[in-house]
PDB file of N, CA and C in Angstrom:
ATOM      1  N   MET A 254      -5.092  34.121  -9.853  1.00  0.00           N
ATOM      2  CA  MET A 254      -4.709  33.515  -8.595  1.00  0.00           C
ATOM      3  C   MET A 254      -4.994  32.016  -8.662  1.00  0.00           C
ATOM      4  N   THR A 255      -4.029  31.234  -8.261  1.00  0.00           N
ATOM      5  CA  THR A 255      -4.167  29.784  -8.291  1.00  0.00           C
ATOM      6  C   THR A 255      -4.941  29.312  -7.078  1.00  0.00           C
ATOM      7  N   LYS A 256      -5.932  28.477  -7.339  1.00  0.00           N
ATOM      8  CA  LYS A 256      -6.686  27.891  -6.235  1.00  0.00           C
ATOM      9  C   LYS A 256      -6.111  26.518  -5.943  1.00  0.00           C
ATOM     10  N   SER A 257      -6.207  26.110  -4.702  1.00  0.00           N
ATOM     11  CA  SER A 257      -5.764  24.770  -4.335  1.00  0.00           C
ATOM     12  C   SER A 257      -6.761  24.176  -3.357  1.00  0.00           C
ATOM     13  N   ASP A 258      -6.701  22.883  -3.214  1.00  0.00           N
ATOM     14  CA  ASP A 258      -7.578  22.168  -2.302  1.00  0.00           C
ATOM     15  C   ASP A 258      -6.701  21.325  -1.387  1.00  0.00           C
ATOM     16  N   VAL A 259      -7.266  20.868  -0.307  1.00  0.00           N
ATOM     17  CA  VAL A 259      -6.528  20.080   0.676  1.00  0.00           C
ATOM     18  C   VAL A 259      -6.863  18.608   0.493  1.00  0.00           C
ATOM     19  N   VAL A 260      -5.831  17.770   0.505  1.00  0.00           N
ATOM     20  CA  VAL A 260      -5.989  16.319   0.472  1.00  0.00           C
ATOM     21  C   VAL A 260      -5.475  15.795   1.800  1.00  0.00           C
ATOM     22  N   ARG A 261      -6.287  14.979   2.468  1.00  0.00           N
ATOM     23  CA  ARG A 261      -5.882  14.444   3.770  1.00  0.00           C
ATOM     24  C   ARG A 261      -5.798  12.930   3.699  1.00  0.00           C
ATOM     25  N   ALA A 262      -4.861  12.379   4.438  1.00  0.00           N
ATOM     26  CA  ALA A 262      -4.718  10.924   4.515  1.00  0.00           C
ATOM     27  C   ALA A 262      -4.274  10.556   5.920  1.00  0.00           C
ATOM     28  N   ARG A 263      -4.777   9.452   6.412  1.00  0.00           N
ATOM     29  CA  ARG A 263      -4.380   8.982   7.738  1.00  0.00           C
ATOM     30  C   ARG A 263      -3.283   7.929   7.609  1.00  0.00           C
ATOM     31  N   VAL A 264      -2.206   8.136   8.351  1.00  0.00           N
ATOM     32  CA  VAL A 264      -1.114   7.167   8.454  1.00  0.00           C
ATOM     33  C   VAL A 264      -0.677   7.132   9.908  1.00  0.00           C
ATOM     34  N   SER A 265       0.025   6.088  10.269  1.00  0.00           N
ATOM     35  CA  SER A 265       0.500   6.005  11.649  1.00  0.00           C
ATOM     36  C   SER A 265       1.548   7.092  11.884  1.00  0.00           C
ATOM     37  N   PRO A 266       1.689   7.528  13.134  1.00  0.00           N
ATOM     38  CA  PRO A 266       2.703   8.547  13.428  1.00  0.00           C
ATOM     39  C   PRO A 266       4.108   8.121  13.001  1.00  0.00           C
ATOM     40  N   ALA A 267       4.435   6.844  13.190  1.00  0.00           N
ATOM     41  CA  ALA A 267       5.770   6.362  12.822  1.00  0.00           C
ATOM     42  C   ALA A 267       5.995   6.457  11.313  1.00  0.00           C
ATOM     43  N   VAL A 268       4.980   6.112  10.542  1.00  0.00           N
ATOM     44  CA  VAL A 268       5.090   6.197   9.081  1.00  0.00           C
ATOM     45  C   VAL A 268       5.250   7.654   8.657  1.00  0.00           C
ATOM     46  N   LYS A 269       4.500   8.542   9.274  1.00  0.00           N
ATOM     47  CA  LYS A 269       4.590   9.963   8.928  1.00  0.00           C
ATOM     48  C   LYS A 269       5.992  10.502   9.202  1.00  0.00           C
ATOM     49  N   VAL A 270       6.528  10.186  10.366  1.00  0.00           N
ATOM     50  CA  VAL A 270       7.867  10.669  10.725  1.00  0.00           C
ATOM     51  C   VAL A 270       8.907  10.117   9.757  1.00  0.00           C
ATOM     52  N   ALA A 271       8.833   8.809   9.476  1.00  0.00           N
ATOM     53  CA  ALA A 271       9.799   8.199   8.554  1.00  0.00           C
ATOM     54  C   ALA A 271       9.696   8.827   7.168  1.00  0.00           C
ATOM     55  N   ALA A 272       8.480   9.046   6.695  1.00  0.00           N
ATOM     56  CA  ALA A 272       8.287   9.654   5.375  1.00  0.00           C
ATOM     57  C   ALA A 272       8.823  11.081   5.344  1.00  0.00           C
ATOM     58  N   MET A 273       8.576  11.834   6.402  1.00  0.00           N
ATOM     59  CA  MET A 273       9.072  13.209   6.468  1.00  0.00           C
ATOM     60  C   MET A 273      10.598  13.234   6.475  1.00  0.00           C
ATOM     61  N   GLU A 274      11.206  12.321   7.232  1.00  0.00           N
ATOM     62  CA  GLU A 274      12.667  12.262   7.289  1.00  0.00           C
ATOM     63  C   GLU A 274      13.249  11.887   5.930  1.00  0.00           C
ATOM     64  N   ASN A 275      12.637  10.902   5.275  1.00  0.00           N
ATOM     65  CA  ASN A 275      13.126  10.485   3.957  1.00  0.00           C
ATOM     66  C   ASN A 275      12.930  11.587   2.922  1.00  0.00           C
ATOM     67  N   ALA A 276      11.812  12.281   2.982  1.00  0.00           N
ATOM     68  CA  ALA A 276      11.578  13.395   2.061  1.00  0.00           C
ATOM     69  C   ALA A 276      12.633  14.477   2.270  1.00  0.00           C
ATOM     70  N   SER A 277      12.919  14.771   3.524  1.00  0.00           N
ATOM     71  CA  SER A 277      13.923  15.785   3.841  1.00  0.00           C
ATOM     72  C   SER A 277      15.296  15.375   3.309  1.00  0.00           C
ATOM     73  N   ALA A 278      15.626  14.092   3.455  1.00  0.00           N
ATOM     74  CA  ALA A 278      16.908  13.596   2.952  1.00  0.00           C
ATOM     75  C   ALA A 278      16.995  13.729   1.431  1.00  0.00           C
ATOM     76  N   LEU A 279      15.839  13.730   0.771  1.00  0.00           N
ATOM     77  CA  LEU A 279      15.792  13.909  -0.681  1.00  0.00           C
ATOM     78  C   LEU A 279      15.741  15.385  -1.076  1.00  0.00           C
ATOM     79  N   GLY A 280      15.736  16.266  -0.069  1.00  0.00           N
ATOM     80  CA  GLY A 280      15.731  17.698  -0.337  1.00  0.00           C
ATOM     81  C   GLY A 280      14.361  18.275  -0.615  1.00  0.00           C
ATOM     82  N   THR A 281      13.326  17.613  -0.123  1.00  0.00           N
ATOM     83  CA  THR A 281      11.971  18.098  -0.347  1.00  0.00           C
ATOM     84  C   THR A 281      11.137  17.866   0.909  1.00  0.00           C
ATOM     85  N   ASP A 282       9.855  18.047   0.791  1.00  0.00           N
ATOM     86  CA  ASP A 282       8.986  17.786   1.940  1.00  0.00           C
ATOM     87  C   ASP A 282       7.850  16.850   1.529  1.00  0.00           C
ATOM     88  N   LEU A 283       7.134  16.363   2.517  1.00  0.00           N
ATOM     89  CA  LEU A 283       6.076  15.392   2.285  1.00  0.00           C
ATOM     90  C   LEU A 283       4.952  15.973   1.426  1.00  0.00           C
ATOM     91  N   SER A 284       4.614  17.226   1.637  1.00  0.00           N
ATOM     92  CA  SER A 284       3.559  17.857   0.835  1.00  0.00           C
ATOM     93  C   SER A 284       3.907  17.865  -0.648  1.00  0.00           C
ATOM     94  N   THR A 285       5.153  18.157  -0.966  1.00  0.00           N
ATOM     95  CA  THR A 285       5.581  18.177  -2.361  1.00  0.00           C
ATOM     96  C   THR A 285       5.510  16.786  -2.974  1.00  0.00           C
ATOM     97  N   ILE A 286       5.941  15.785  -2.231  1.00  0.00           N
ATOM     98  CA  ILE A 286       5.896  14.412  -2.743  1.00  0.00           C
ATOM     99  C   ILE A 286       4.453  13.972  -2.977  1.00  0.00           C
ATOM    100  N   ILE A 287       3.573  14.285  -2.042  1.00  0.00           N
ATOM    101  CA  ILE A 287       2.160  13.928  -2.206  1.00  0.00           C
ATOM    102  C   ILE A 287       1.576  14.664  -3.409  1.00  0.00           C
ATOM    103  N   ARG A 288       1.915  15.936  -3.550  1.00  0.00           N
ATOM    104  CA  ARG A 288       1.427  16.728  -4.684  1.00  0.00           C
ATOM    105  C   ARG A 288       1.913  16.127  -6.011  1.00  0.00           C
ATOM    106  N   LEU A 289       3.174  15.698  -6.060  1.00  0.00           N
ATOM    107  CA  LEU A 289       3.705  15.062  -7.267  1.00  0.00           C
ATOM    108  C   LEU A 289       2.942  13.787  -7.602  1.00  0.00           C
ATOM    109  N   LEU A 290       2.667  12.972  -6.586  1.00  0.00           N
ATOM    110  CA  LEU A 290       1.939  11.722  -6.801  1.00  0.00           C
ATOM    111  C   LEU A 290       0.526  11.989  -7.312  1.00  0.00           C
ATOM    112  N   VAL A 291      -0.179  12.894  -6.660  1.00  0.00           N
ATOM    113  CA  VAL A 291      -1.556  13.200  -7.061  1.00  0.00           C
ATOM    114  C   VAL A 291      -1.582  13.777  -8.478  1.00  0.00           C
ATOM    115  N   ASN A 292      -0.645  14.656  -8.796  1.00  0.00           N
ATOM    116  CA  ASN A 292      -0.575  15.210 -10.153  1.00  0.00           C
ATOM    117  C   ASN A 292      -0.287  14.120 -11.184  1.00  0.00           C
ATOM    118  N   GLN A 293       0.615  13.210 -10.856  1.00  0.00           N
ATOM    119  CA  GLN A 293       0.948  12.113 -11.776  1.00  0.00           C
ATOM    120  C   GLN A 293      -0.279  11.258 -12.065  1.00  0.00           C
ATOM    121  N   ILE A 294      -1.044  10.935 -11.028  1.00  0.00           N
ATOM    122  CA  ILE A 294      -2.266  10.147 -11.204  1.00  0.00           C
ATOM    123  C   ILE A 294      -3.274  10.919 -12.049  1.00  0.00           C
ATOM    124  N   ALA A 295      -3.393  12.212 -11.797  1.00  0.00           N
ATOM    125  CA  ALA A 295      -4.339  13.039 -12.560  1.00  0.00           C
ATOM    126  C   ALA A 295      -3.962  13.096 -14.035  1.00  0.00           C
ATOM    127  N   VAL A 296      -2.681  13.209 -14.331  1.00  0.00           N
ATOM    128  CA  VAL A 296      -2.221  13.344 -15.714  1.00  0.00           C
ATOM    129  C   VAL A 296      -2.278  12.016 -16.468  1.00  0.00           C
ATOM    130  N   THR A 297      -1.820  10.939 -15.826  1.00  0.00           N
ATOM    131  CA  THR A 297      -1.719   9.653 -16.530  1.00  0.00           C
ATOM    132  C   THR A 297      -2.955   8.780 -16.372  1.00  0.00           C
ATOM    133  N   GLY A 298      -3.746   9.045 -15.342  1.00  0.00           N
ATOM    134  CA  GLY A 298      -4.918   8.213 -15.089  1.00  0.00           C
ATOM    135  C   GLY A 298      -4.596   6.902 -14.417  1.00  0.00           C
ATOM    136  N   GLU A 299      -3.381   6.780 -13.907  1.00  0.00           N
ATOM    137  CA  GLU A 299      -3.006   5.544 -13.218  1.00  0.00           C
ATOM    138  C   GLU A 299      -1.965   5.816 -12.138  1.00  0.00           C
ATOM    139  N   VAL A 300      -1.876   4.875 -11.217  1.00  0.00           N
ATOM    140  CA  VAL A 300      -0.876   4.954 -10.155  1.00  0.00           C
ATOM    141  C   VAL A 300       0.461   4.527 -10.764  1.00  0.00           C
ATOM    142  N   PRO A 301       1.557   5.221 -10.451  1.00  0.00           N
ATOM    143  CA  PRO A 301       2.856   4.805 -10.980  1.00  0.00           C
ATOM    144  C   PRO A 301       3.117   3.324 -10.697  1.00  0.00           C
ATOM    145  N   ALA A 302       3.510   2.595 -11.732  1.00  0.00           N
ATOM    146  CA  ALA A 302       3.657   1.136 -11.654  1.00  0.00           C
ATOM    147  C   ALA A 302       4.561   0.701 -10.507  1.00  0.00           C
ATOM    148  N   GLU A 303       5.592   1.438 -10.239  1.00  0.00           N
ATOM    149  CA  GLU A 303       6.536   1.060  -9.177  1.00  0.00           C
ATOM    150  C   GLU A 303       5.842   0.974  -7.818  1.00  0.00           C
ATOM    151  N   LEU A 304       4.824   1.784  -7.599  1.00  0.00           N
ATOM    152  CA  LEU A 304       4.102   1.746  -6.328  1.00  0.00           C
ATOM    153  C   LEU A 304       3.251   0.492  -6.192  1.00  0.00           C
ATOM    154  N   LEU A 305       2.889  -0.113  -7.310  1.00  0.00           N
ATOM    155  CA  LEU A 305       2.037  -1.299  -7.290  1.00  0.00           C
ATOM    156  C   LEU A 305       2.837  -2.596  -7.321  1.00  0.00           C
ATOM    157  N   LYS A 306       4.152  -2.477  -7.462  1.00  0.00           N
ATOM    158  CA  LYS A 306       5.022  -3.647  -7.544  1.00  0.00           C
ATOM    159  C   LYS A 306       5.084  -4.324  -6.172  1.00  0.00           C
ATOM    160  N   PRO A 307       4.799  -5.638  -6.103  1.00  0.00           N
ATOM    161  CA  PRO A 307       4.829  -6.326  -4.811  1.00  0.00           C
ATOM    162  C   PRO A 307       6.250  -6.403  -4.241  1.00  0.00           C
ATOM    163  N   ASN A 308       6.338  -6.280  -2.917  1.00  0.00           N
ATOM    164  CA  ASN A 308       7.644  -6.393  -2.271  1.00  0.00           C
ATOM    165  C   ASN A 308       7.999  -7.870  -2.078  1.00  0.00           C
ATOM    166  N   ALA A 309       9.184  -8.144  -1.536  1.00  0.00           N
ATOM    167  CA  ALA A 309       9.669  -9.521  -1.386  1.00  0.00           C
ATOM    168  C   ALA A 309       8.736 -10.366  -0.524  1.00  0.00           C
ATOM    169  N   LYS A 310       8.212  -9.796   0.543  1.00  0.00           N
ATOM    170  CA  LYS A 310       7.315 -10.541   1.433  1.00  0.00           C
ATOM    171  C   LYS A 310       6.027 -10.937   0.704  1.00  0.00           C
ATOM    172  N   THR A 311       5.484 -10.011  -0.069  1.00  0.00           N
ATOM    173  CA  THR A 311       4.265 -10.298  -0.824  1.00  0.00           C
ATOM    174  C   THR A 311       4.529 -11.339  -1.906  1.00  0.00           C
ATOM    175  N   LEU A 312       5.664 -11.224  -2.596  1.00  0.00           N
ATOM    176  CA  LEU A 312       6.006 -12.206  -3.624  1.00  0.00           C
ATOM    177  C   LEU A 312       6.143 -13.602  -3.032  1.00  0.00           C
ATOM    178  N   LYS A 313       6.746 -13.700  -1.842  1.00  0.00           N
ATOM    179  CA  LYS A 313       6.870 -15.003  -1.178  1.00  0.00           C
ATOM    180  C   LYS A 313       5.495 -15.559  -0.836  1.00  0.00           C
ATOM    181  N   ALA A 314       4.614 -14.707  -0.330  1.00  0.00           N
ATOM    182  CA  ALA A 314       3.261 -15.154   0.014  1.00  0.00           C
ATOM    183  C   ALA A 314       2.524 -15.657  -1.229  1.00  0.00           C
ATOM    184  N   ILE A 315       2.705 -14.984  -2.347  1.00  0.00           N
ATOM    185  CA  ILE A 315       2.071 -15.412  -3.600  1.00  0.00           C
ATOM    186  C   ILE A 315       2.626 -16.765  -4.036  1.00  0.00           C
ATOM    187  N   ARG A 316       3.953 -16.912  -3.990  1.00  0.00           N
ATOM    188  CA  ARG A 316       4.569 -18.191  -4.376  1.00  0.00           C
ATOM    189  C   ARG A 316       4.108 -19.317  -3.459  1.00  0.00           C
ATOM    190  N   ASP A 317       4.062 -19.045  -2.150  1.00  0.00           N
ATOM    191  CA  ASP A 317       3.599 -20.057  -1.193  1.00  0.00           C
ATOM    192  C   ASP A 317       2.162 -20.463  -1.485  1.00  0.00           C
ATOM    193  N   LEU A 318       1.316 -19.494  -1.753  1.00  0.00           N
ATOM    194  CA  LEU A 318      -0.085 -19.785  -2.059  1.00  0.00           C
ATOM    195  C   LEU A 318      -0.206 -20.639  -3.315  1.00  0.00           C
ATOM    196  N   GLU A 319       0.532 -20.251  -4.350  1.00  0.00           N
ATOM    197  CA  GLU A 319       0.484 -21.015  -5.602  1.00  0.00           C
ATOM    198  C   GLU A 319       0.999 -22.439  -5.423  1.00  0.00           C
ATOM    199  N   ALA A 320       1.964 -22.625  -4.494  1.00  0.00           N
ATOM    200  CA  ALA A 320       2.522 -23.956  -4.236  1.00  0.00           C
ATOM    201  C   ALA A 320       1.701 -24.731  -3.212  1.00  0.00           C
ATOM    202  N   GLY A 321       0.702 -24.082  -2.626  1.00  0.00           N
ATOM    203  CA  GLY A 321      -0.139 -24.757  -1.639  1.00  0.00           C
ATOM    204  C   GLY A 321       0.461 -24.798  -0.248  1.00  0.00           C
ATOM    205  N   VAL A 322       1.524 -24.036  -0.012  1.00  0.00           N
ATOM    206  CA  VAL A 322       2.176 -24.006   1.297  1.00  0.00           C
ATOM    207  C   VAL A 322       1.317 -23.218   2.277  1.00  0.00           C
ATOM    208  N   GLY A 323       0.943 -23.850   3.378  1.00  0.00           N
ATOM    209  CA  GLY A 323       0.168 -23.171   4.411  1.00  0.00           C
ATOM    210  C   GLY A 323      -1.274 -22.903   4.033  1.00  0.00           C
ATOM    211  N   VAL A 324      -1.747 -23.566   2.994  1.00  0.00           N
ATOM    212  CA  VAL A 324      -3.119 -23.359   2.537  1.00  0.00           C
ATOM    213  C   VAL A 324      -4.044 -24.341   3.247  1.00  0.00           C
ATOM    214  N   ASN A 325      -5.087 -23.831   3.846  1.00  0.00           N
ATOM    215  CA  ASN A 325      -6.100 -24.674   4.474  1.00  0.00           C
ATOM    216  C   ASN A 325      -7.344 -24.633   3.603  1.00  0.00           C
ATOM    217  N   ARG A 326      -7.932 -25.774   3.418  1.00  0.00           N
ATOM    218  CA  ARG A 326      -9.136 -25.846   2.590  1.00  0.00           C
ATOM    219  C   ARG A 326     -10.287 -26.376   3.426  1.00  0.00           C
ATOM    220  N   ALA A 327     -11.458 -25.873   3.146  1.00  0.00           N
ATOM    221  CA  ALA A 327     -12.673 -26.332   3.821  1.00  0.00           C
ATOM    222  C   ALA A 327     -13.661 -26.774   2.746  1.00  0.00           C
ATOM    223  N   SER A 328     -14.373 -27.848   3.039  1.00  0.00           N
ATOM    224  CA  SER A 328     -15.321 -28.359   2.044  1.00  0.00           C
ATOM    225  C   SER A 328     -16.659 -27.631   2.093  1.00  0.00           C
ATOM    226  N   ASP A 329     -16.913 -26.954   3.213  1.00  0.00           N
ATOM    227  CA  ASP A 329     -18.157 -26.188   3.314  1.00  0.00           C
ATOM    228  C   ASP A 329     -17.990 -25.095   4.363  1.00  0.00           C
ATOM    229  N   ILE A 330     -18.991 -24.263   4.493  1.00  0.00           N
ATOM    230  CA  ILE A 330     -18.909 -23.109   5.393  1.00  0.00           C
ATOM    231  C   ILE A 330     -18.784 -23.529   6.849  1.00  0.00           C
ATOM    232  N   ASP A 331     -19.433 -24.615   7.225  1.00  0.00           N
ATOM    233  CA  ASP A 331     -19.351 -25.074   8.615  1.00  0.00           C
ATOM    234  C   ASP A 331     -17.936 -25.520   8.962  1.00  0.00           C
ATOM    235  N   GLU A 332     -17.292 -26.221   8.039  1.00  0.00           N
ATOM    236  CA  GLU A 332     -15.908 -26.643   8.266  1.00  0.00           C
ATOM    237  C   GLU A 332     -14.986 -25.424   8.341  1.00  0.00           C
ATOM    238  N   LEU A 333     -15.230 -24.440   7.495  1.00  0.00           N
ATOM    239  CA  LEU A 333     -14.440 -23.212   7.519  1.00  0.00           C
ATOM    240  C   LEU A 333     -14.588 -22.499   8.855  1.00  0.00           C
ATOM    241  N   LYS A 334     -15.821 -22.367   9.325  1.00  0.00           N
ATOM    242  CA  LYS A 334     -16.059 -21.715  10.616  1.00  0.00           C
ATOM    243  C   LYS A 334     -15.371 -22.470  11.739  1.00  0.00           C
ATOM    244  N   ALA A 335     -15.434 -23.793  11.702  1.00  0.00           N
ATOM    245  CA  ALA A 335     -14.777 -24.602  12.736  1.00  0.00           C
ATOM    246  C   ALA A 335     -13.265 -24.386  12.696  1.00  0.00           C
ATOM    247  N   ASP A 336     -12.690 -24.367  11.488  1.00  0.00           N
ATOM    248  CA  ASP A 336     -11.249 -24.136  11.345  1.00  0.00           C
ATOM    249  C   ASP A 336     -10.842 -22.766  11.874  1.00  0.00           C
ATOM    250  N   LEU A 337     -11.726 -21.787  11.711  1.00  0.00           N
ATOM    251  CA  LEU A 337     -11.443 -20.425  12.171  1.00  0.00           C
ATOM    252  C   LEU A 337     -11.792 -20.208  13.636  1.00  0.00           C
ATOM    253  N   GLY A 338     -12.409 -21.218  14.261  1.00  0.00           N
ATOM    254  CA  GLY A 338     -12.770 -21.098  15.671  1.00  0.00           C
ATOM    255  C   GLY A 338     -14.009 -20.273  15.909  1.00  0.00           C
ATOM    256  N   TRP A 339     -14.910 -20.236  14.948  1.00  0.00           N
ATOM    257  CA  TRP A 339     -16.142 -19.456  15.086  1.00  0.00           C
ATOM    258  C   TRP A 339     -17.223 -20.284  15.691  1.00  0.00           C
TER     259      TRP A 339
END
């Protein structure tokens, strides 16, 4: 007899509904997709690379940071606190 364990994760209700709908459109369910992901991590020892790939918004933020766009600098902790309104 195969034993199984339960894996729980918290997500917003909207994310859960969207994921369930997308899984259904793919002909499967959310439990199967989660099981596939967990098994993949267990077998390979890593998260599938595609899941770690930054999206367009993140890539823009990285480029902006590297270019110094919107970057605020503080010379000491007191200046940083003042800039943050602390």
